[in-house]
Amino acid sequence: DENGQTPVLRAVKAAEARLVSEQTTKAYLGAEGDIRFTERLAEVVFGPSAHNPRRFGIQTPGGTGALRLGAELLTLGAPDSCIWMGSPTWPNHAPIFEDAGLLTMPHVYIDPVSGDIVLDEMLGALAGARPGDIVLLHGCCHNPTGTHFTLEAWRKLASFCNARGLVPFIDLAYQGLGDGLEEDVAGMRLLLAAVPNAFVAYSCDKNFGLYRERVGALWVQTSSPELTDLVKANIVAVARGLWSMPPDHGAAIVRVILDDPALAKDWRNELAEMRTRLNAMRMALAAMHPVLAPIAEQRGLFSILPIDPDTVADLRASHGIYMVDSGRINIAGLNPGNLARFGEALLPHLAAFPSRQALSDTVLSYPLPAREAAS
Ligand code: PMP
């Protein structure tokens, strides 16, 4: 929020109070978790096509749990498939899939100088994928770049995947924090309607502000209800081996909110407040210097500042401003109280650059350097 806090949302507080007073047991829920949670959430994620017998959903411990469960299912059913991921991506993506035993393959995603998505080059790189390979896509609000596909790009991706038999694996961790709950998933819904097989890993941890409660879900879509039944049997067995049953509290909060029209409305309103604030901070930062201009069009919590690690070190040492070496910042950390000071510290560094700096190889590459060193 604008005071630099990560508050508990109003609807979450209300749902928690209700749970405390009304809950009568802590008995196990079962490996699928809170089934009503997954059903209600599916309406938010998939809209009019929420009830699809070709899709099975299961509650997971956060978006990370959903990614790992999907990875384990792939290891079981398609161990030779390779998962392709654009550079840069969330640094945890490669470890999650590699630790499950899958081969990961980086591909070009953005232009290092402009920071824009280069779809044609990306599809050119993906031409090396074999049928059955997996393509990891961020559903919206890309972490770390804030970039997003146009609807046209989603359509192209859909026909590309169909033509080559590639399976999209969508990581949707920020629905509603870009342009709106519906707007943020319009492209993903187009893609899902066009392809037979797909994975969707979802996190409620940002859009419900539930971070430490670890709330997520995995949906797997196949070409037929019969295959989906098979997936269901296997996925539940894999989940049993990973965590047996997911934690209850966070998913129960989301279920209570989505089941109650007044709480759901208040959640949507508070999410809109967070989104509006984020986008206002983006506009203010972008207006400070021409090389920051793309930040206005980017969406979600993150963007990468076009600065080098020395500048990052100077901002830390001289100004007490902290960010990771890649220059990635969390836009939510900015507010009217600190924006001017941030600009005063940053702008002299940007003045040295006549144009945008190219992102360094460190930013564009993965896996994490520490893992490389360890191996
Ligand atoms: N995917 C992306 C792109 C993320 O940024 C994150 C969290 N930083 C996750 C997945 C995982 O979310 P969770 O905290 O719910 O595990």
Tab-separated table of C-alpha atoms and ligand atoms in Angstrom:
chain	number	residue	atom	x	y	z
A	1	ASP	CA	0.000	0.000	0.000
A	2	GLU	CA	1.071	3.643	-0.064
A	3	ASN	CA	2.483	3.350	3.450
A	4	GLY	CA	4.910	0.628	2.411
A	5	GLN	CA	2.916	-2.087	4.188
A	6	THR	CA	1.687	-5.465	2.909
A	7	PRO	CA	-1.624	-5.417	4.792
A	8	VAL	CA	-4.111	-8.242	5.258
A	9	LEU	CA	-6.969	-7.505	2.858
A	10	ARG	CA	-10.343	-6.520	4.381
A	11	ALA	CA	-12.148	-9.503	2.842
A	12	VAL	CA	-9.429	-11.849	4.117
A	13	LYS	CA	-9.798	-10.521	7.688
A	14	ALA	CA	-13.574	-10.977	7.492
A	15	ALA	CA	-13.270	-14.499	6.075
A	16	GLU	CA	-10.748	-15.464	8.764
A	17	ALA	CA	-13.036	-14.230	11.532
A	18	ARG	CA	-15.855	-16.296	10.051
A	19	LEU	CA	-13.659	-19.392	9.822
A	20	VAL	CA	-12.535	-19.078	13.436
A	21	SER	CA	-16.081	-18.786	14.723
A	22	GLU	CA	-17.722	-21.353	12.442
A	23	GLN	CA	-15.108	-24.058	11.850
A	24	THR	CA	-16.033	-27.223	13.722
A	25	THR	CA	-13.175	-29.576	12.850
A	26	LYS	CA	-9.581	-29.748	11.725
A	27	ALA	CA	-10.036	-33.197	10.216
A	28	TYR	CA	-8.191	-33.953	6.963
A	29	LEU	CA	-9.673	-32.713	3.694
A	30	GLY	CA	-8.085	-35.253	1.346
A	31	ALA	CA	-5.353	-35.045	-1.279
A	32	GLU	CA	-7.405	-32.813	-3.581
A	33	GLY	CA	-7.639	-30.201	-0.825
A	34	ASP	CA	-10.624	-27.893	-0.686
A	35	ILE	CA	-12.638	-28.918	-3.733
A	36	ARG	CA	-15.055	-26.001	-3.457
A	37	PHE	CA	-12.060	-23.605	-3.406
A	38	THR	CA	-10.784	-25.005	-6.710
A	39	GLU	CA	-14.272	-24.883	-8.274
A	40	ARG	CA	-14.948	-21.263	-7.257
A	41	LEU	CA	-11.455	-20.184	-8.275
A	42	ALA	CA	-11.923	-21.834	-11.684
A	43	GLU	CA	-14.758	-19.363	-12.341
A	44	VAL	CA	-12.352	-16.443	-11.759
A	45	VAL	CA	-9.621	-18.021	-13.899
A	46	PHE	CA	-11.564	-19.571	-16.792
A	47	GLY	CA	-14.771	-17.492	-16.806
A	48	PRO	CA	-17.556	-18.895	-18.988
A	49	SER	CA	-15.584	-22.079	-19.676
A	50	ALA	CA	-14.962	-22.854	-15.991
A	51	HIS	CA	-16.839	-26.138	-16.174
A	52	ASN	CA	-14.888	-28.169	-18.688
A	53	PRO	CA	-14.784	-31.982	-18.342
A	54	ARG	CA	-11.423	-31.932	-20.169
A	55	ARG	CA	-9.855	-30.016	-17.267
A	56	PHE	CA	-9.030	-31.193	-13.741
A	57	GLY	CA	-8.007	-28.853	-10.915
A	58	ILE	CA	-6.390	-29.536	-7.550
A	59	GLN	CA	-5.419	-27.308	-4.621
A	60	THR	CA	-1.656	-26.881	-4.129
A	61	PRO	CA	0.667	-25.195	-1.612
A	62	GLY	CA	1.088	-21.912	-3.534
A	63	GLY	CA	1.920	-21.390	-7.175
A	64	THR	CA	5.267	-23.060	-6.492
A	65	GLY	CA	3.496	-26.246	-5.415
A	66	ALA	CA	1.385	-26.121	-8.578
A	67	LEU	CA	4.475	-25.768	-10.781
A	68	ARG	CA	6.222	-28.627	-8.989
A	69	LEU	CA	3.176	-30.900	-9.123
A	70	GLY	CA	2.862	-30.277	-12.873
A	71	ALA	CA	6.579	-30.938	-13.277
A	72	GLU	CA	6.328	-34.235	-11.373
A	73	LEU	CA	3.357	-35.317	-13.475
A	74	LEU	CA	5.384	-34.604	-16.624
A	75	THR	CA	8.347	-36.547	-15.245
A	76	LEU	CA	6.012	-39.473	-14.698
A	77	GLY	CA	4.155	-39.361	-18.007
A	78	ALA	CA	6.529	-37.675	-20.434
A	79	PRO	CA	10.034	-37.995	-18.951
A	80	ASP	CA	11.761	-37.202	-22.234
A	81	SER	CA	9.926	-33.954	-22.811
A	82	CYS	CA	11.867	-30.749	-22.507
A	83	ILE	CA	10.467	-27.570	-20.985
A	84	TRP	CA	11.279	-24.354	-22.861
A	85	MET	CA	11.414	-21.079	-20.972
A	86	GLY	CA	12.077	-17.530	-22.098
A	87	SER	CA	15.058	-15.610	-20.725
A	88	PRO	CA	14.813	-14.004	-18.321
A	89	THR	CA	12.189	-15.715	-16.204
A	90	TRP	CA	11.412	-16.122	-12.510
A	91	PRO	CA	14.696	-17.604	-11.187
A	92	ASN	CA	12.843	-20.421	-9.421
A	93	HIS	CA	11.365	-21.827	-12.660
A	94	ALA	CA	14.450	-23.743	-13.780
A	95	PRO	CA	15.175	-25.314	-10.340
A	96	ILE	CA	11.546	-26.419	-9.926
A	97	PHE	CA	11.465	-28.264	-13.258
A	98	GLU	CA	15.057	-29.522	-13.147
A	99	ASP	CA	14.713	-30.858	-9.601
A	100	ALA	CA	11.704	-32.837	-10.809
A	101	GLY	CA	13.981	-34.378	-13.437
A	102	LEU	CA	13.001	-32.496	-16.585
A	103	LEU	CA	15.363	-30.967	-19.083
A	104	THR	CA	14.984	-27.181	-19.352
A	105	MET	CA	15.849	-25.186	-22.446
A	106	PRO	CA	16.196	-21.385	-22.539
A	107	HIS	CA	14.889	-19.423	-25.517
A	108	VAL	CA	15.016	-15.765	-26.507
A	109	TYR	CA	12.050	-13.754	-25.200
A	110	ILE	CA	12.899	-10.046	-25.131
A	111	ASP	CA	15.213	-7.714	-26.979
A	112	PRO	CA	18.054	-6.953	-24.535
A	113	VAL	CA	18.163	-3.256	-25.476
A	114	SER	CA	14.531	-2.244	-25.931
A	115	GLY	CA	13.211	-4.760	-23.402
A	116	ASP	CA	10.328	-5.506	-25.807
A	117	ILE	CA	9.033	-9.026	-26.479
A	118	VAL	CA	10.461	-10.415	-29.748
A	119	LEU	CA	7.775	-12.930	-30.682
A	120	ASP	CA	9.121	-13.870	-34.105
A	121	GLU	CA	12.587	-14.628	-32.715
A	122	MET	CA	10.960	-16.537	-29.864
A	123	LEU	CA	8.956	-18.696	-32.266
A	124	GLY	CA	12.102	-19.145	-34.349
A	125	ALA	CA	13.886	-20.560	-31.292
A	126	LEU	CA	10.889	-22.740	-30.395
A	127	ALA	CA	11.034	-24.250	-33.884
A	128	GLY	CA	13.715	-26.460	-32.312
A	129	ALA	CA	11.177	-28.013	-29.938
A	130	ARG	CA	9.917	-31.551	-30.544
A	131	PRO	CA	6.241	-32.544	-30.464
A	132	GLY	CA	5.274	-33.129	-26.844
A	133	ASP	CA	7.731	-30.538	-25.508
A	134	ILE	CA	6.411	-28.012	-23.017
A	135	VAL	CA	6.399	-24.215	-23.394
A	136	LEU	CA	6.339	-22.250	-20.133
A	137	LEU	CA	4.410	-18.978	-20.461
A	138	HIS	CA	3.615	-16.290	-17.889
A	139	GLY	CA	-0.154	-15.720	-17.995
A	140	CYS	CA	0.217	-11.978	-17.258
A	141	CYS	CA	2.473	-9.545	-15.374
A	142	HIS	CA	5.740	-11.248	-16.356
A	143	ASN	CA	8.249	-11.630	-13.541
A	144	PRO	CA	10.843	-10.060	-13.834
A	145	THR	CA	10.194	-7.874	-16.914
A	146	GLY	CA	6.548	-6.721	-16.561
A	147	THR	CA	6.063	-7.454	-20.277
A	148	HIS	CA	2.910	-9.078	-21.657
A	149	PHE	CA	1.718	-10.589	-24.932
A	150	THR	CA	-0.912	-8.862	-27.067
A	151	LEU	CA	-4.046	-10.879	-27.923
A	152	GLU	CA	-2.610	-11.235	-31.412
A	153	ALA	CA	0.572	-12.742	-29.955
A	154	TRP	CA	-1.488	-15.204	-27.863
A	155	ARG	CA	-3.326	-16.248	-31.043
A	156	LYS	CA	-0.026	-16.795	-32.843
A	157	LEU	CA	1.287	-18.795	-29.906
A	158	ALA	CA	-1.841	-20.946	-29.962
A	159	SER	CA	-1.566	-21.821	-33.643
A	160	PHE	CA	2.188	-22.374	-33.304
A	161	CYS	CA	1.700	-24.818	-30.395
A	162	ASN	CA	-1.110	-26.595	-32.264
A	163	ALA	CA	0.861	-26.918	-35.474
A	164	ARG	CA	3.878	-28.393	-33.660
A	165	GLY	CA	2.192	-30.417	-30.936
A	166	LEU	CA	3.680	-28.306	-28.127
A	167	VAL	CA	2.021	-28.169	-24.712
A	168	PRO	CA	1.619	-24.737	-23.053
A	169	PHE	CA	2.330	-24.593	-19.305
A	170	ILE	CA	0.956	-21.289	-18.050
A	171	ASP	CA	2.196	-19.790	-14.801
A	172	LEU	CA	-0.520	-17.409	-13.600
A	173	ALA	CA	0.672	-15.780	-10.394
A	174	TYR	CA	-0.652	-12.211	-10.697
A	175	GLN	CA	-4.207	-12.269	-12.084
A	176	GLY	CA	-5.851	-8.890	-11.506
A	177	LEU	CA	-2.645	-6.975	-10.812
A	178	GLY	CA	-2.120	-5.936	-14.459
A	179	ASP	CA	-5.150	-4.496	-16.246
A	180	GLY	CA	-8.019	-6.309	-14.505
A	181	LEU	CA	-9.173	-9.808	-13.523
A	182	GLU	CA	-10.738	-10.475	-16.926
A	183	GLU	CA	-8.263	-8.500	-19.028
A	184	ASP	CA	-5.266	-10.313	-17.528
A	185	VAL	CA	-6.486	-13.747	-18.625
A	186	ALA	CA	-8.090	-12.929	-21.994
A	187	GLY	CA	-5.015	-14.121	-23.910
A	188	MET	CA	-4.612	-17.262	-21.844
A	189	ARG	CA	-8.285	-18.160	-22.375
A	190	LEU	CA	-7.824	-17.793	-26.142
A	191	LEU	CA	-4.871	-20.145	-26.015
A	192	LEU	CA	-6.640	-22.721	-23.835
A	193	ALA	CA	-9.643	-22.752	-26.166
A	194	ALA	CA	-7.360	-23.472	-29.107
A	195	VAL	CA	-5.091	-26.252	-27.794
A	196	PRO	CA	-5.926	-29.798	-26.655
A	197	ASN	CA	-3.425	-30.140	-23.797
A	198	ALA	CA	-2.268	-27.511	-21.315
A	199	PHE	CA	-1.237	-26.843	-17.714
A	200	VAL	CA	-2.193	-23.812	-15.601
A	201	ALA	CA	-0.314	-23.217	-12.332
A	202	TYR	CA	-2.070	-20.573	-10.235
A	203	SER	CA	-1.090	-18.532	-7.196
A	204	CYS	CA	-3.581	-16.691	-4.951
A	205	ASP	CA	-0.708	-15.391	-2.868
A	206	LYS	CA	-0.430	-11.982	-4.531
A	207	ASN	CA	-3.967	-11.168	-5.657
A	208	PHE	CA	-5.428	-12.162	-2.259
A	209	GLY	CA	-2.360	-10.939	-0.320
A	210	LEU	CA	-2.049	-14.396	1.270
A	211	TYR	CA	1.661	-14.921	0.638
A	212	ARG	CA	2.628	-16.912	3.739
A	213	GLU	CA	-0.536	-19.012	3.681
A	214	ARG	CA	0.676	-20.730	0.475
A	215	VAL	CA	-2.467	-20.844	-1.660
A	216	GLY	CA	-2.489	-22.152	-5.213
A	217	ALA	CA	-4.008	-24.592	-7.675
A	218	LEU	CA	-2.983	-26.650	-10.686
A	219	TRP	CA	-5.277	-27.360	-13.627
A	220	VAL	CA	-4.451	-29.892	-16.317
A	221	GLN	CA	-6.375	-29.851	-19.599
A	222	THR	CA	-6.317	-32.843	-21.946
A	223	SER	CA	-7.953	-33.736	-25.244
A	224	SER	CA	-10.787	-35.815	-23.738
A	225	PRO	CA	-12.721	-36.318	-20.476
A	226	GLU	CA	-11.410	-39.926	-20.353
A	227	LEU	CA	-7.777	-38.795	-20.473
A	228	THR	CA	-8.541	-36.147	-17.871
A	229	ASP	CA	-9.843	-38.881	-15.540
A	230	LEU	CA	-6.551	-40.690	-16.011
A	231	VAL	CA	-4.627	-37.493	-15.256
A	232	LYS	CA	-6.755	-36.982	-12.152
A	233	ALA	CA	-5.915	-40.432	-10.768
A	234	ASN	CA	-2.211	-39.884	-11.376
A	235	ILE	CA	-2.049	-36.308	-10.166
A	236	VAL	CA	-3.748	-37.148	-6.875
A	237	ALA	CA	-1.262	-40.004	-6.385
A	238	VAL	CA	1.683	-37.691	-7.133
A	239	ALA	CA	0.344	-35.053	-4.721
A	240	ARG	CA	0.047	-37.749	-2.021
A	241	GLY	CA	3.751	-38.442	-2.454
A	242	LEU	CA	4.716	-34.772	-2.343
A	243	TRP	CA	2.696	-33.282	0.532
A	244	SER	CA	-0.082	-35.824	1.103
A	245	MET	CA	-2.608	-33.019	1.597
A	246	PRO	CA	-2.291	-29.259	1.106
A	247	PRO	CA	-2.710	-26.844	4.053
A	248	ASP	CA	-6.301	-25.763	4.645
A	249	HIS	CA	-6.457	-22.239	6.026
A	250	GLY	CA	-5.498	-20.045	3.042
A	251	ALA	CA	-7.636	-21.909	0.533
A	252	ALA	CA	-10.564	-21.856	2.993
A	253	ILE	CA	-10.232	-18.050	3.156
A	254	VAL	CA	-10.409	-17.783	-0.639
A	255	ARG	CA	-13.367	-20.176	-0.719
A	256	VAL	CA	-15.288	-18.142	1.901
A	257	ILE	CA	-14.609	-14.922	-0.039
A	258	LEU	CA	-15.628	-16.298	-3.437
A	259	ASP	CA	-18.733	-17.960	-1.941
A	260	ASP	CA	-19.999	-14.678	-0.473
A	261	PRO	CA	-21.015	-12.010	-3.036
A	262	ALA	CA	-20.368	-9.110	-0.632
A	263	LEU	CA	-16.885	-10.345	0.341
A	264	ALA	CA	-16.074	-11.186	-3.292
A	265	LYS	CA	-17.073	-7.666	-4.320
A	266	ASP	CA	-14.916	-6.133	-1.602
A	267	TRP	CA	-11.962	-8.320	-2.655
A	268	ARG	CA	-12.361	-7.201	-6.271
A	269	ASN	CA	-12.480	-3.572	-5.115
A	270	GLU	CA	-9.387	-3.860	-2.958
A	271	LEU	CA	-7.544	-5.686	-5.740
A	272	ALA	CA	-8.505	-2.838	-8.083
A	273	GLU	CA	-7.126	-0.335	-5.542
A	274	MET	CA	-3.795	-2.201	-5.469
A	275	ARG	CA	-3.711	-2.401	-9.272
A	276	THR	CA	-4.545	1.290	-9.718
A	277	ARG	CA	-1.851	2.260	-7.246
A	278	LEU	CA	0.738	0.053	-8.971
A	279	ASN	CA	-0.068	1.503	-12.381
A	280	ALA	CA	0.044	5.081	-11.014
A	281	MET	CA	3.535	4.393	-9.628
A	282	ARG	CA	4.521	2.982	-13.035
A	283	MET	CA	3.349	6.171	-14.760
A	284	ALA	CA	5.191	8.389	-12.277
A	285	LEU	CA	8.447	6.450	-12.616
A	286	ALA	CA	8.213	6.305	-16.404
A	287	ALA	CA	7.743	10.072	-16.591
A	288	MET	CA	11.072	10.697	-14.847
A	289	HIS	CA	13.372	9.829	-17.765
A	290	PRO	CA	12.947	8.649	-21.381
A	291	VAL	CA	14.797	5.371	-20.725
A	292	LEU	CA	12.241	4.541	-18.042
A	293	ALA	CA	9.281	5.149	-20.417
A	294	PRO	CA	8.565	1.410	-21.129
A	295	ILE	CA	7.743	0.920	-17.426
A	296	ALA	CA	4.416	2.705	-18.025
A	297	GLU	CA	3.320	-0.014	-20.454
A	298	GLN	CA	4.638	-2.892	-18.379
A	299	ARG	CA	2.356	-4.524	-15.809
A	300	GLY	CA	2.421	-6.315	-12.484
A	301	LEU	CA	4.793	-6.040	-9.564
A	302	PHE	CA	8.094	-6.091	-11.400
A	303	SER	CA	10.204	-4.230	-13.935
A	304	ILE	CA	13.915	-4.196	-14.629
A	305	LEU	CA	15.626	-0.814	-14.435
A	306	PRO	CA	18.144	-0.284	-17.240
A	307	ILE	CA	21.096	0.034	-14.843
A	308	ASP	CA	24.206	-2.030	-14.236
A	309	PRO	CA	25.263	-3.853	-11.026
A	310	ASP	CA	27.701	-0.996	-10.137
A	311	THR	CA	24.798	1.439	-10.113
A	312	VAL	CA	22.773	-0.978	-8.002
A	313	ALA	CA	25.726	-1.117	-5.559
A	314	ASP	CA	25.979	2.681	-5.461
A	315	LEU	CA	22.255	3.108	-4.800
A	316	ARG	CA	22.667	0.696	-1.894
A	317	ALA	CA	25.854	2.210	-0.438
A	318	SER	CA	25.129	5.908	-0.987
A	319	HIS	CA	21.362	6.086	-0.715
A	320	GLY	CA	20.182	3.061	1.286
A	321	ILE	CA	18.093	1.925	-1.689
A	322	TYR	CA	18.068	-1.859	-2.080
A	323	MET	CA	17.380	-3.978	-5.140
A	324	VAL	CA	18.767	-7.174	-6.658
A	325	ASP	CA	21.830	-6.892	-8.906
A	326	SER	CA	19.782	-7.343	-12.073
A	327	GLY	CA	18.112	-3.981	-11.406
A	328	ARG	CA	14.745	-5.669	-10.945
A	329	ILE	CA	12.484	-3.639	-8.671
A	330	ASN	CA	9.145	-4.321	-7.062
A	331	ILE	CA	7.001	-1.370	-8.189
A	332	ALA	CA	4.784	-1.897	-5.118
A	333	GLY	CA	7.698	-0.714	-2.968
A	334	LEU	CA	7.301	2.787	-4.416
A	335	ASN	CA	4.844	5.271	-2.918
A	336	PRO	CA	4.293	9.044	-2.891
A	337	GLY	CA	6.486	9.249	0.216
A	338	ASN	CA	9.605	7.721	-1.331
A	339	LEU	CA	9.238	8.238	-5.086
A	340	ALA	CA	10.951	11.652	-5.220
A	341	ARG	CA	13.908	10.438	-3.156
A	342	PHE	CA	14.201	7.351	-5.359
A	343	GLY	CA	14.207	9.558	-8.464
A	344	GLU	CA	16.845	11.911	-7.027
A	345	ALA	CA	19.155	8.964	-6.393
A	346	LEU	CA	18.487	7.227	-9.712
A	347	LEU	CA	18.367	10.072	-12.237
A	348	PRO	CA	22.045	11.145	-12.066
A	349	HIS	CA	22.955	7.562	-13.024
A	350	LEU	CA	20.521	7.545	-15.929
A	351	ALA	CA	21.859	10.874	-17.176
A	352	ALA	CA	25.048	9.015	-18.074
A	353	PHE	CA	23.122	6.874	-20.569
A	354	PRO	CA	22.200	8.434	-23.917
A	355	SER	CA	19.904	5.489	-24.564
A	356	ARG	CA	18.806	2.313	-22.841
A	357	GLN	CA	21.554	-0.024	-21.698
A	358	ALA	CA	21.400	-3.588	-22.941
A	359	LEU	CA	20.477	-6.065	-20.216
A	360	SER	CA	23.496	-8.045	-19.135
A	361	ASP	CA	23.959	-11.769	-19.682
A	362	THR	CA	23.578	-12.244	-15.929
A	363	VAL	CA	20.060	-10.865	-16.176
A	364	LEU	CA	19.164	-12.814	-19.276
A	365	SER	CA	20.542	-16.176	-18.273
A	366	TYR	CA	19.556	-18.876	-15.864
A	367	PRO	CA	19.869	-21.103	-13.872
A	368	LEU	CA	20.920	-19.109	-10.868
A	369	PRO	CA	24.689	-18.528	-10.763
A	370	ALA	CA	24.858	-20.086	-7.277
A	371	ARG	CA	23.468	-23.362	-8.601
A	372	GLU	CA	25.957	-23.378	-11.446
A	373	ALA	CA	28.789	-22.830	-8.992
A	374	ALA	CA	27.532	-25.606	-6.755
A	375	SER	CA	27.361	-28.106	-9.598
B	1	PMP	N1	5.363	-17.803	-10.477
B	1	PMP	C1	5.879	-16.574	-10.513
B	1	PMP	C2	6.150	-15.939	-11.844
B	1	PMP	C3	6.143	-15.891	-9.328
B	1	PMP	O1	6.658	-14.671	-9.385
B	1	PMP	C4	5.879	-16.523	-8.096
B	1	PMP	C5	6.158	-15.875	-6.782
B	1	PMP	N2	7.148	-14.962	-6.741
B	1	PMP	C6	5.342	-17.803	-8.120
B	1	PMP	C7	5.090	-18.419	-9.326
B	1	PMP	C8	5.075	-18.595	-6.863
B	1	PMP	O2	4.033	-18.150	-6.104
B	1	PMP	P1	3.763	-18.721	-4.656
B	1	PMP	O3	4.356	-17.761	-3.678
B	1	PMP	O4	2.279	-18.792	-4.572
B	1	PMP	O5	4.404	-20.063	-4.550
